[in-house]
Coordinates of C-alpha atoms in Angstrom, one line a residue:
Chain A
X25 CA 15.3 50.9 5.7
X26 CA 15.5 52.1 2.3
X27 CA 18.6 51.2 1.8
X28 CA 18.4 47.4 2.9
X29 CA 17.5 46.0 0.1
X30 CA 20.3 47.6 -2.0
X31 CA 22.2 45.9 0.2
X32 CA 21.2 42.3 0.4
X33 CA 23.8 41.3 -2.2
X34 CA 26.3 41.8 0.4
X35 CA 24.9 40.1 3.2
X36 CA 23.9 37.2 0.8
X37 CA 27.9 37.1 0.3
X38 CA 28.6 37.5 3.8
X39 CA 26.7 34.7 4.9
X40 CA 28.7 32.7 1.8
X41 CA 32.1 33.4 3.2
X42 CA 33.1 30.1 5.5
X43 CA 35.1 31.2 8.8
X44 CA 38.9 32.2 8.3
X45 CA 38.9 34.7 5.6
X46 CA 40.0 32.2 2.5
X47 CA 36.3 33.2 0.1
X48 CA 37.1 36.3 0.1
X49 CA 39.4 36.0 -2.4
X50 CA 37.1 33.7 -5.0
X51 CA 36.7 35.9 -7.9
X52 CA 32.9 36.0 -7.2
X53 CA 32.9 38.1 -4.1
X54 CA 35.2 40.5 -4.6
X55 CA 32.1 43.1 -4.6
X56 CA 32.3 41.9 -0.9
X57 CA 36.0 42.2 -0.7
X58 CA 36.2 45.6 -2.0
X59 CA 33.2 46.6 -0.3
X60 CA 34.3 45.8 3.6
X61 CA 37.1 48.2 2.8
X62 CA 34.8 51.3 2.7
X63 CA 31.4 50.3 4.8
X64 CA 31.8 49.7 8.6
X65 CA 28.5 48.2 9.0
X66 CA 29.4 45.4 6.6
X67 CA 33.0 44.9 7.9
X68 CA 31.3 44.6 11.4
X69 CA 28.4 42.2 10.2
X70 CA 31.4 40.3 8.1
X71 CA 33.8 39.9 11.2
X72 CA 30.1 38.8 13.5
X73 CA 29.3 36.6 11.2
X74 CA 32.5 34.9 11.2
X75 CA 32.8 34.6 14.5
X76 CA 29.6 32.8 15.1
X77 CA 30.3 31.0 12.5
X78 CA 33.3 29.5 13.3
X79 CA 31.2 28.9 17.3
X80 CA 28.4 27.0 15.6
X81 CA 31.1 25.1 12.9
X82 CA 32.8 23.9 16.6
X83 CA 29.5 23.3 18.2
X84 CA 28.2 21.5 14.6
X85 CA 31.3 18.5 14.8
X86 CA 30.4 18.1 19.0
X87 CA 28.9 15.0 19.2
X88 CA 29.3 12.1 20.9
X89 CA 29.8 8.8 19.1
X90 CA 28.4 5.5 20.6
X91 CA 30.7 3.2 21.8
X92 CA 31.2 -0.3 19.2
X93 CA 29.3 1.6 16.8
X94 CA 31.7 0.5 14.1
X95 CA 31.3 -3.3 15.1
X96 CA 27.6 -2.9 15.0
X97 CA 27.3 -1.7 11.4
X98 CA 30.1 -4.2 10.5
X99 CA 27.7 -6.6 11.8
X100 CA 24.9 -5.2 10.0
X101 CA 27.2 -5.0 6.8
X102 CA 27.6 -8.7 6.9
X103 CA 24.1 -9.6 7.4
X104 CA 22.8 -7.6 5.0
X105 CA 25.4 -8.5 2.5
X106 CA 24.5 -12.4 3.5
X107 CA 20.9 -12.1 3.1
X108 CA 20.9 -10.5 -0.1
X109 CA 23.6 -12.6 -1.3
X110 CA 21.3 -15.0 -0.9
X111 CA 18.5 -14.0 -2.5
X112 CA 20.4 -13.3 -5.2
X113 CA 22.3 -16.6 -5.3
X114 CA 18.6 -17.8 -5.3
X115 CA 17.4 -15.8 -8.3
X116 CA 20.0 -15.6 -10.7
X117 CA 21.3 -19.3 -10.3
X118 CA 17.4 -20.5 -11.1
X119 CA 17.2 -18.4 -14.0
X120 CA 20.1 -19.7 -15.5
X121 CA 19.6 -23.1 -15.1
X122 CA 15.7 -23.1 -16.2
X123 CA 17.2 -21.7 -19.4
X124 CA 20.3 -24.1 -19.6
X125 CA 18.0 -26.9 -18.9
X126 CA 15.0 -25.6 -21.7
X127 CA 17.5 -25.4 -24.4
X128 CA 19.1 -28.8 -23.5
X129 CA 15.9 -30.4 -23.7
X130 CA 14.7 -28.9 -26.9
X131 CA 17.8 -29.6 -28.5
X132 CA 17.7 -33.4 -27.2
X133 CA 13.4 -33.4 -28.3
X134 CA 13.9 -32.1 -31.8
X135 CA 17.3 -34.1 -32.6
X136 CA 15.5 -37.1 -31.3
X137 CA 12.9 -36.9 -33.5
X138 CA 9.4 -36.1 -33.1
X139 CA 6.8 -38.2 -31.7
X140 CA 3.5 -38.5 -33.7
X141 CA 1.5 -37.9 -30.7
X142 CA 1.9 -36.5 -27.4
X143 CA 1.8 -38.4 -24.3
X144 CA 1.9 -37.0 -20.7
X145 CA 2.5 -39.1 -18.5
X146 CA 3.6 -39.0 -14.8
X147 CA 6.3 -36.1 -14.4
X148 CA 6.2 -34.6 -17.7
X149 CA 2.2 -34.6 -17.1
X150 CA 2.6 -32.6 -13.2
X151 CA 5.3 -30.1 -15.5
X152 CA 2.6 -29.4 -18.1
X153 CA 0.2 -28.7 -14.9
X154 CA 2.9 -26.3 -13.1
X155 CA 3.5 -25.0 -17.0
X156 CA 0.2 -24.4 -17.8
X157 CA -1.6 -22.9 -14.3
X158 CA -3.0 -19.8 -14.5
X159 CA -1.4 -17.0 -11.9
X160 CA -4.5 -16.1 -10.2
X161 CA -5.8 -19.3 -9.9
X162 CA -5.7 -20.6 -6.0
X163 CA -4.1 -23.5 -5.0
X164 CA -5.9 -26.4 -4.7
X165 CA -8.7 -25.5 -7.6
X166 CA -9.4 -28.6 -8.5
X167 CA -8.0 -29.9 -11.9
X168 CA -10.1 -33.2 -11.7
X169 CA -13.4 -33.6 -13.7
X170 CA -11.5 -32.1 -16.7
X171 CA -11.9 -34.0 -20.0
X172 CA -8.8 -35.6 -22.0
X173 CA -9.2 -33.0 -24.7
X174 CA -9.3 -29.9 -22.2
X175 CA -6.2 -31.1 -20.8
X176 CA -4.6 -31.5 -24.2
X177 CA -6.1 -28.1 -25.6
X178 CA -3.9 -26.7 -22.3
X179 CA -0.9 -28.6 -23.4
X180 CA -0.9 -26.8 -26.8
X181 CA -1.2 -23.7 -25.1
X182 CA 1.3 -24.5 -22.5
X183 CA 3.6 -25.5 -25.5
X184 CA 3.1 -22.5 -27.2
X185 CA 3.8 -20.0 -24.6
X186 CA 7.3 -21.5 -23.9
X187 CA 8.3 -22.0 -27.5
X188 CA 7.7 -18.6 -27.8
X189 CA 10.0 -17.6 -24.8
X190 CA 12.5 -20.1 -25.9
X191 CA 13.2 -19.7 -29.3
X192 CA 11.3 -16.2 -29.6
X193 CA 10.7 -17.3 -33.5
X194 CA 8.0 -18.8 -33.7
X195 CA 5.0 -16.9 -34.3
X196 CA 1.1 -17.4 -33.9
X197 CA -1.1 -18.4 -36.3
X198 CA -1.8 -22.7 -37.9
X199 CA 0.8 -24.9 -37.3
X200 CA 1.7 -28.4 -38.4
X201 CA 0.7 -30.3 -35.7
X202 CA 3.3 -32.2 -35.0
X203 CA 5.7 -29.2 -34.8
X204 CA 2.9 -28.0 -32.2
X205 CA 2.9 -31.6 -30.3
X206 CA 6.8 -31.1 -30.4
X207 CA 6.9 -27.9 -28.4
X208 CA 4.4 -29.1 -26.1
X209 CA 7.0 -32.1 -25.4
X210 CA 9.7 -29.5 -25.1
X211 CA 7.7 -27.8 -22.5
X212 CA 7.0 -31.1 -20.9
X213 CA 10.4 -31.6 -20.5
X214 CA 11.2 -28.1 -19.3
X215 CA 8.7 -28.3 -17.0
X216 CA 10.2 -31.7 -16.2
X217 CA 13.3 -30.1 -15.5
X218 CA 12.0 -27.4 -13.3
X219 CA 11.1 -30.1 -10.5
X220 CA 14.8 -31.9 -10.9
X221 CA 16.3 -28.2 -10.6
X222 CA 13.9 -26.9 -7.3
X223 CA 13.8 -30.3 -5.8
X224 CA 15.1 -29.4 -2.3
X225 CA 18.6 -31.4 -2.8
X226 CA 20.9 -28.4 -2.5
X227 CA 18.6 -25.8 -2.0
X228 CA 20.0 -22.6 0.1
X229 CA 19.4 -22.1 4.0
X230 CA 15.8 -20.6 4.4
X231 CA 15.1 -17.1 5.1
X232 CA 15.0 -16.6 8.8
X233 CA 12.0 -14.0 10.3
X234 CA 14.8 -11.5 10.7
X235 CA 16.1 -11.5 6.9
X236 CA 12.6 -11.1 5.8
X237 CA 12.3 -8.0 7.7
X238 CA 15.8 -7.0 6.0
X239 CA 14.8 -7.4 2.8
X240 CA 11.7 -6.0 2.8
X241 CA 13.8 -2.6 4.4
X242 CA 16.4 -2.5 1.4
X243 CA 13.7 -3.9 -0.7
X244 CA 11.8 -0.5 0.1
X245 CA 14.7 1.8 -0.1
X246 CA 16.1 0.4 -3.3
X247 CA 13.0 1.7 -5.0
X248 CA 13.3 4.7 -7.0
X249 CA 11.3 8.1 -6.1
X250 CA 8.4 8.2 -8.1
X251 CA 7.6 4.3 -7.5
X252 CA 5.6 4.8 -4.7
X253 CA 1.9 5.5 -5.6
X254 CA 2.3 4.6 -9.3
X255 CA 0.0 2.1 -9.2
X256 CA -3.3 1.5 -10.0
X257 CA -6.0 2.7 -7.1
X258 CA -7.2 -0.4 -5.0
X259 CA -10.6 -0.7 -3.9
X260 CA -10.8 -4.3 -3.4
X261 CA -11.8 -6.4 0.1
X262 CA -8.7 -7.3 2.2
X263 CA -8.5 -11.2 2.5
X264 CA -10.5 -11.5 -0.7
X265 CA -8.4 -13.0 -4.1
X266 CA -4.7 -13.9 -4.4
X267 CA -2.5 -11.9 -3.5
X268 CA -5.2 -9.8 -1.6
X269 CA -4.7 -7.1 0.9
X270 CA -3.8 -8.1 4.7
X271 CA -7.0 -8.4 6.8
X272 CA -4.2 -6.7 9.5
X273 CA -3.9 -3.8 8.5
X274 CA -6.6 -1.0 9.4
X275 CA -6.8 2.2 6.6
X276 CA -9.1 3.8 5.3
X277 CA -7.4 6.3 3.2
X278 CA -5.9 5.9 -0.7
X279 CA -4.7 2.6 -1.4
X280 CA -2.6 2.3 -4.7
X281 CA -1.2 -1.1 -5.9
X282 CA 1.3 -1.9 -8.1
X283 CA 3.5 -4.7 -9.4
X284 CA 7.0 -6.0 -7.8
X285 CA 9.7 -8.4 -8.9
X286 CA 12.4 -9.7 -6.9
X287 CA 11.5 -9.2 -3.3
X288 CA 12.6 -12.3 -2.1
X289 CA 13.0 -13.9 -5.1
X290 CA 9.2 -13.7 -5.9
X291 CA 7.1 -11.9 -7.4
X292 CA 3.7 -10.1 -5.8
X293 CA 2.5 -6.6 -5.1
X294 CA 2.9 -3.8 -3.2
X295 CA -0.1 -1.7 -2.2
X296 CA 0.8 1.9 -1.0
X297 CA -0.8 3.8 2.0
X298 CA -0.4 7.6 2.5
X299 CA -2.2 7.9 6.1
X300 CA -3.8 11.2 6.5
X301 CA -0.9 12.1 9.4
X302 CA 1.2 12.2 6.0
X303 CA 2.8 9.0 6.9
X304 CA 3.7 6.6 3.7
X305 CA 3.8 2.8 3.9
X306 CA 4.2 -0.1 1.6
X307 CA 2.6 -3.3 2.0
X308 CA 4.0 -6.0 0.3
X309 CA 2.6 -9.3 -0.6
X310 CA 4.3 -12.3 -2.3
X311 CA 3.2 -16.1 -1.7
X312 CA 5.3 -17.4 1.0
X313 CA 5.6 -20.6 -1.0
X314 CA 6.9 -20.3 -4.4
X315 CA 8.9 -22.5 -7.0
X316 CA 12.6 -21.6 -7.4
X317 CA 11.8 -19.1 -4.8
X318 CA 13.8 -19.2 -1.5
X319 CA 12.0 -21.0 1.4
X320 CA 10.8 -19.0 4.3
X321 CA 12.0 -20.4 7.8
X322 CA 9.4 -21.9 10.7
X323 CA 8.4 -19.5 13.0
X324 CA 7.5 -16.4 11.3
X325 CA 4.7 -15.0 12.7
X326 CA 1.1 -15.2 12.1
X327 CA -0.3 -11.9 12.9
X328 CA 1.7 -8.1 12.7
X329 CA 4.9 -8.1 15.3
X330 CA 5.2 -5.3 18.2
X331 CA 6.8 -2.3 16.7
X332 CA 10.1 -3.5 19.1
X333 CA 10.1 -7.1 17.1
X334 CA 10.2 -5.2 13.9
X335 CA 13.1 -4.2 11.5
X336 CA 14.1 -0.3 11.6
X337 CA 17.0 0.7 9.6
X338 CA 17.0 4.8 8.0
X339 CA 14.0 5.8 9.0
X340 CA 12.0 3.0 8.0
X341 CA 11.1 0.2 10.2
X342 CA 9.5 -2.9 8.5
X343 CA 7.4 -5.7 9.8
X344 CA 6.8 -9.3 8.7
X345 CA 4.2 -11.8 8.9
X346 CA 2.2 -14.5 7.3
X347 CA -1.4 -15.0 6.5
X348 CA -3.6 -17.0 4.7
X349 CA -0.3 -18.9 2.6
X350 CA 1.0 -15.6 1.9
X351 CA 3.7 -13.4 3.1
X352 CA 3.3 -9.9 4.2
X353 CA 5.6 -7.2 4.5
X354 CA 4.8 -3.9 5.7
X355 CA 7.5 -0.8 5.5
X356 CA 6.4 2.6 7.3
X357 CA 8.7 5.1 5.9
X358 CA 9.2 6.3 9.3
X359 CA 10.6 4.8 12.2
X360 CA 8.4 5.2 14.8
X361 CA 5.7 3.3 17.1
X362 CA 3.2 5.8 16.5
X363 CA 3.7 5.7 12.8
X364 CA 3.7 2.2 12.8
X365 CA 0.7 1.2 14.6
X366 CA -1.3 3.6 13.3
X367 CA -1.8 1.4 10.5
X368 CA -3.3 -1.5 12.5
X369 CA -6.3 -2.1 14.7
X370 CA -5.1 -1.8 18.5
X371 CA -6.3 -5.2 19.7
X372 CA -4.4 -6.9 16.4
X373 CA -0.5 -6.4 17.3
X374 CA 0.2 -8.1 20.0
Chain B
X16 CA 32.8 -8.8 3.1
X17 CA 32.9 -6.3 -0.1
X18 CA 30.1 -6.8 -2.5
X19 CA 31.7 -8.3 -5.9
X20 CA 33.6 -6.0 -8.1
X21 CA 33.9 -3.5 -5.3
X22 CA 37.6 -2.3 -5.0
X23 CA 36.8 -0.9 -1.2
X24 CA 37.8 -2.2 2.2
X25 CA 34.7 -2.1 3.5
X26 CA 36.0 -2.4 7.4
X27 CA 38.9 0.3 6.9
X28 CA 36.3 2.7 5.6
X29 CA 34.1 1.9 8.6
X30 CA 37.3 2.1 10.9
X31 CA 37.9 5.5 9.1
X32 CA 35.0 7.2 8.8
X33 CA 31.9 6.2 10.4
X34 CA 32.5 8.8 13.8
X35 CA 32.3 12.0 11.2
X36 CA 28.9 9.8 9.4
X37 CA 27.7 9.5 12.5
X38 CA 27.8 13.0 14.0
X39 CA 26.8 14.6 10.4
X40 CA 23.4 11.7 10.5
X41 CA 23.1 13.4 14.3
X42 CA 23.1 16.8 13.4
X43 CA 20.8 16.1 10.7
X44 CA 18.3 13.8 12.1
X45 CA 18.4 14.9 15.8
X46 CA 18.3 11.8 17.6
X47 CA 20.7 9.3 18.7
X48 CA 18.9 6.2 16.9
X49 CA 18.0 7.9 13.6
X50 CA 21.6 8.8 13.4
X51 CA 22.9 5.5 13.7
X52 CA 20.2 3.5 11.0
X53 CA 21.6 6.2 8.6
X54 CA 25.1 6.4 9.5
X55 CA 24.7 2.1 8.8
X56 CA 22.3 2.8 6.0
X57 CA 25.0 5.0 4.3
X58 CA 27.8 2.2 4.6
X59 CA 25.9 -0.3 3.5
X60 CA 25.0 1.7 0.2
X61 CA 28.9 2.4 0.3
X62 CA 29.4 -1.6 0.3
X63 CA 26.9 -2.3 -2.8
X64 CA 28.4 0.8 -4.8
X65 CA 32.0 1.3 -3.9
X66 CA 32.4 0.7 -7.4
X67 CA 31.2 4.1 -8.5
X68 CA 33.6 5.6 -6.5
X69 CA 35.8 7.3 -8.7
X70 CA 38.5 9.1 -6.7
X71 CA 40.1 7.0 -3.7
X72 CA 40.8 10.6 -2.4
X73 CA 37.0 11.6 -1.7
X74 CA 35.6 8.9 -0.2
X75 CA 34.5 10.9 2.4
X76 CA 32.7 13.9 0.2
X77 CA 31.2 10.5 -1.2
X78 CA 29.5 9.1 1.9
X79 CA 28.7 12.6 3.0
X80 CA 26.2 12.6 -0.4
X81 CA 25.4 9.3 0.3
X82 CA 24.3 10.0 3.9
X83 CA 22.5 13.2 2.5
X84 CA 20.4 11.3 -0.5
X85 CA 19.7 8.9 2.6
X86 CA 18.6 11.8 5.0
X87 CA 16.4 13.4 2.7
X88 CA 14.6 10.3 1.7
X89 CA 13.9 9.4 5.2
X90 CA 12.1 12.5 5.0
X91 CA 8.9 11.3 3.1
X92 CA 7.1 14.6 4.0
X93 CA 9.6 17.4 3.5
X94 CA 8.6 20.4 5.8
X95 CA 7.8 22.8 3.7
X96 CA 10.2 25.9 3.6
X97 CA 8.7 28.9 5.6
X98 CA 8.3 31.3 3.0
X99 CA 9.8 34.5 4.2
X100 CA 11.5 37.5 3.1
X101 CA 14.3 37.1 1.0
X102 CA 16.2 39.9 3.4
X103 CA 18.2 39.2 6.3
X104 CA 17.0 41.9 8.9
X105 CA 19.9 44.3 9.5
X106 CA 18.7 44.6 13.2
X107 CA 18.8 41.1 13.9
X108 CA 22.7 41.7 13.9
X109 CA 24.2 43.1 17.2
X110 CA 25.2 47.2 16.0
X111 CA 28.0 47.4 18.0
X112 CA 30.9 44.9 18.8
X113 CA 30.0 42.8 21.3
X114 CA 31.5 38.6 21.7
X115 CA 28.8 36.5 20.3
X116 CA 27.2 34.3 22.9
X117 CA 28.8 30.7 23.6
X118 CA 26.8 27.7 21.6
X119 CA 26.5 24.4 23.6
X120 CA 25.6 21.7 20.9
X121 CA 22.5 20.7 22.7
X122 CA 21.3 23.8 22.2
X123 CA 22.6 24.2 18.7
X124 CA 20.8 20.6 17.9
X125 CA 17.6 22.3 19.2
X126 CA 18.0 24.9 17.1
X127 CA 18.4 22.4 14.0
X128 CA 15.2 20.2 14.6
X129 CA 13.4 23.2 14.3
X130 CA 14.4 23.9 10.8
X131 CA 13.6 22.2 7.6
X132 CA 15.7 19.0 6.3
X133 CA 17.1 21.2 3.4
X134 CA 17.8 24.0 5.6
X135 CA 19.2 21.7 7.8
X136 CA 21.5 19.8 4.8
X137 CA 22.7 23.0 3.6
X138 CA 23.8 24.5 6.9
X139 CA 25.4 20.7 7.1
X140 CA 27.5 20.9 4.1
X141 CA 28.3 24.6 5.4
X142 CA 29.6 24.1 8.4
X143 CA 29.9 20.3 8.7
X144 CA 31.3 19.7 5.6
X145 CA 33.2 23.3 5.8
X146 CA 32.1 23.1 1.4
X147 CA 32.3 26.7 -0.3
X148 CA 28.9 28.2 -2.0
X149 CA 30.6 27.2 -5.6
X150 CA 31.1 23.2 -3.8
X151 CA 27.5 23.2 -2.4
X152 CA 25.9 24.4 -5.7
X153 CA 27.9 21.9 -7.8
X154 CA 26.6 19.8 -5.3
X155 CA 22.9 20.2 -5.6
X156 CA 23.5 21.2 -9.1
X157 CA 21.5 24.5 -8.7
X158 CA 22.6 28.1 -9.6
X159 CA 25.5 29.7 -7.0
X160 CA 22.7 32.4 -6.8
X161 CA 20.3 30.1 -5.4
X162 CA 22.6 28.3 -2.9
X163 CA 23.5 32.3 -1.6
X164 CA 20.2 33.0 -0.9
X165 CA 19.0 30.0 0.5
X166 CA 22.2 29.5 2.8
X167 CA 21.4 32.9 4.0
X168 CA 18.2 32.4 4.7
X169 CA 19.1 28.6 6.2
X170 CA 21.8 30.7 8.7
X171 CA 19.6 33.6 9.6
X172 CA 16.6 30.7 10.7
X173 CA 19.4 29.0 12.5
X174 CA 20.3 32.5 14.2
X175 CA 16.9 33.0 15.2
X176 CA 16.3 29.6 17.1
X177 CA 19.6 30.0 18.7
X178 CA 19.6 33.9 19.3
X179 CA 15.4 34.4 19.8
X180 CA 16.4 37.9 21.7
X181 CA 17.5 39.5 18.3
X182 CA 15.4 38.1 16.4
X183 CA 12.4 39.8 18.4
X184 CA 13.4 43.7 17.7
X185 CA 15.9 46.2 17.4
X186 CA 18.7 46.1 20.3
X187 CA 19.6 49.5 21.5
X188 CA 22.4 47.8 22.7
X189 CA 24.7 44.5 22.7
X190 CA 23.2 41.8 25.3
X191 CA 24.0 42.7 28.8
X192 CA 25.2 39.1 29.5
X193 CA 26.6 38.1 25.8
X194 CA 28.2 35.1 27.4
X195 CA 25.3 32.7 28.0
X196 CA 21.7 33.9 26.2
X197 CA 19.3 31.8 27.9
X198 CA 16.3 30.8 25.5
X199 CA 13.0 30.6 26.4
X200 CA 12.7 26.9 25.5
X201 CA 16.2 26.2 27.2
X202 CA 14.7 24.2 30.3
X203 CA 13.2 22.2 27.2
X204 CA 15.7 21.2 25.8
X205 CA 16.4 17.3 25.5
X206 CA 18.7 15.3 27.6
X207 CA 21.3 12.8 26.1
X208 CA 22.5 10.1 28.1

């Protein structure tokens, strides 16, 4: 055996050459070439190899291919393309026409002049509201009991933040306060023009049960490598505090949460689970309502679908469901029913 | 039906190609229903970045990477690479002439599923995608030296599982029924429809 190891670099080349003879002559085995000349053994392993080789190349392309197979991933094609369409439709077009409509407005408020003193009233009050509310806050905190000057300290703040976004210029610090009661008008008036943009006049079809499931698949397999388990580690109580973790879902390992943007056109988080069977999942929450956010269709469900009801696409299979005014969104990154429920208590998929 | 700015016929390229996707995502992922979410995973990618294709002429080398990228990320926990010896046992080769057995491809996709998913993708772009050892290491962007070794370790494993009796010790002689070598596993094996 003493001499097998002087001779690996052969049978490492061997193993290299593809059936019908053609790599032997690349430049970079011509060791091997010159080498089946004078050594039997080798010329006998080379010509084995090749035969099995070109047995297992034949065996490699037998397989049978579905019938309609080509219609079904045209199908899938279009609805993907459709849904994300969509969403992106959905997205983009708000974006630009919140910043079309601020920079309208603040042209109109500081050509027109500037009012000595502020005045919310009816709409442009509600858009200083929607302007001004805190993310975490829950809907439905009450507002009432607040005094005139709490609401007007909140109207200079609100007026700061988007003069600040708007023109990007102004910085903090005193300010005349009329220029400070003029952005808080501009920002009335954006905020104004957020409710004339989102009011449900030509808003797009709603997402259907199915597209959410979609979604959250490409969603989950758009995201790059290292994404997953980035995020802070999550100790919290499921159901407790917005955006909080699914009272559904059953785990006791690591739980990791992080930040997402554009699933659906909202933003949430996405709280990752790496079960102790070594099986990864991502549980996404947005709110199911949102402003300029595509509207979810009736009928979603209320509790985690059957593994068969779910969406399964690459590996992945992806369930969705609401709870408690939010949407939830869980992707096992593995298509299986054992993977799936293993995230869940028994008695809580039905 | 193509996304904007993408210069590909999205339904010719599915007309043309999605029977060699599909049996490369078989081979690769063993069953029938992984095989089809990648083979429509694969297109779909295809459909959002048709526009990075550069050459109309290797469309198909194109979705074969795609459909690889897509394998191996389906894969969340790789199976770790047995270590091994870095030799290829001399006996495990037959020493005198004898026809190598037959290989039915349920046997051969037996053999597969019990190998890694990168031995498995490098035996794919082997014999599947019939690339040379300078292709596949361009490829993977790793050193030709590497892709050597590890193809001839990925082809001895596959040997192994499909020829267990030479794998075991040294034959004094070439199989006495070289035709058809029954495995130990074969009544095992799965059944397609």
């Amino acid at each position: 055996m003493a001499s097998v190891p002087d001779k690996q670099p052969f049978y490492e080349a061997i193993e290299a050459c593809r059936p019908g003879g053609r790599d032997l002559a690349d430049p970079g085995l011509a060791f091997l070439a010159d080498a089946l000349g004078e050594d039997t053994t080798l010329a006998f392993r080379y010509q084995w190899s090749q035969t099995v080789d070109r047995q297992i190349g034949a065996a490699f392309a037998d397989v049978a291919v579905p019938d309609g197979l080509g219609d079904r991933i045209l199908e899938t094609l279009r609805t993907a393309l459709s849904s994300q369409q969509q969403a992106e439709t959905a997205a983009i077009g708000s974006l630009e026409e919140i910043s079309l409509a601020v920079e309208n407005l603040a042209a109109e408020g500081l050509a027109g002049g500037v009012p000595a003193q502020a005045d919310f009233t009816d709409a442009s009050e509600e858009g200083v509201k929607e302007a001004i509310r805190s993310p975490g806050r829950e809907e439905g905190e009450p507002e009432a009991g607040q005094s005139g000057q709490e609401r007007e300290n909140k109207g200079y703040a609100a007026a700061e933040e988007v003069s600040v976004r708007t023109s990007g210029s102004i910085s903090g610090g005193k300010k005349p306060r009329r220029w400070v009661l003029a952005w808080g008008l501009v920002g009335a008036a954006a905020a104004a023009g957020l409710l004339v943009v989102f009011w449900p006049a030509d808003s797009p079809p709603p997402f259907s049960p199915a597209q959410i499931q979609a979604e959250a698949l490409q969603f989950a397999m758009g995201e790059a490598e290292g994404v997953f388990g980035s995020g802070q580690r999550w100790e919290g109580q499921p159901g407790v505090g917005p955006l909080a973790f699914s009272r559904a879902i059953w785990f006791q390992g690591e739980i990791r949460v992080r930040k997402v943007s554009g699933l659906l056109g909202r933003e949430g988080l996405a709280y990752d689970l790496h079960s102790s069977e070594g099986v990864r999942a991502t549980l996404y929450v947005v709110p199911l309502h949102q402003a300029g956010a595509v509207a979810v269709e009736e009928g979603l469900f209320t509790e985690p679908p059957r593994y068969d009801q779910t969406a399964r696409t690459g590996g992945y299979c992806a369930a969705a469901w609401q709870e408690n005014g939010l949407l939830y969104m869980l992707v096992v990154h593995r298509d299986s029913s054992r993977a799936y429920y293993q995230f869940f208590r028994p008695q809580v998929v039905t | 039906m193509a996304a904007e700015g993408n210069p590909l016929d999205i339904a010719r390229l599915v007309a043309e190609h999605h029977e060699a996707v599909y049996r490369y995502a078989y081979r690769l992922s063993g069953t029938e229903t992984d095989a089809e979410d990648l083979t429509q995973q694969v297109f779909l990618i295809a459909c959002q970045k048709g526009g990075q294709l550069r050459q109309a002429d290797s469309v198909r080398s194109w979705l074969f990477a795609i459909l690889r990228n897509c394998f191996l990320k389906s894969r969340s926990k790789l199976v770790p690479t047995p270590a091994g010896t870095l030799e290829i046992p001399l006996e495990n080769i037959p020493q005198q002439e004898s026809p190598p057995p037959a290989i039915d491809p349920e046997q051969l996709q037996y053999a597969l599923d019990r190998l890694s998913p990168q031995d498995r993708m490098i035996l794919g772009m082997f014999y599947f995608e019939n690339l040379s050892y300078r292709e596949i290491a361009e490829s993977l962007q790793i050193p030709i030296g590497t892709v050597m070794s590890r193809l001839a370790r990925a082809k001895a494993r596959l040997r192994g599982q499909l020829f267990p009796h030479w794998a075991q010790q040294v034959p004094a002689s070439p199989p006495e029924h070289p035709s058809r070598v029954p495995t130990p596993l074969e009544k095992k094996l799965p059944v397609r429809p």
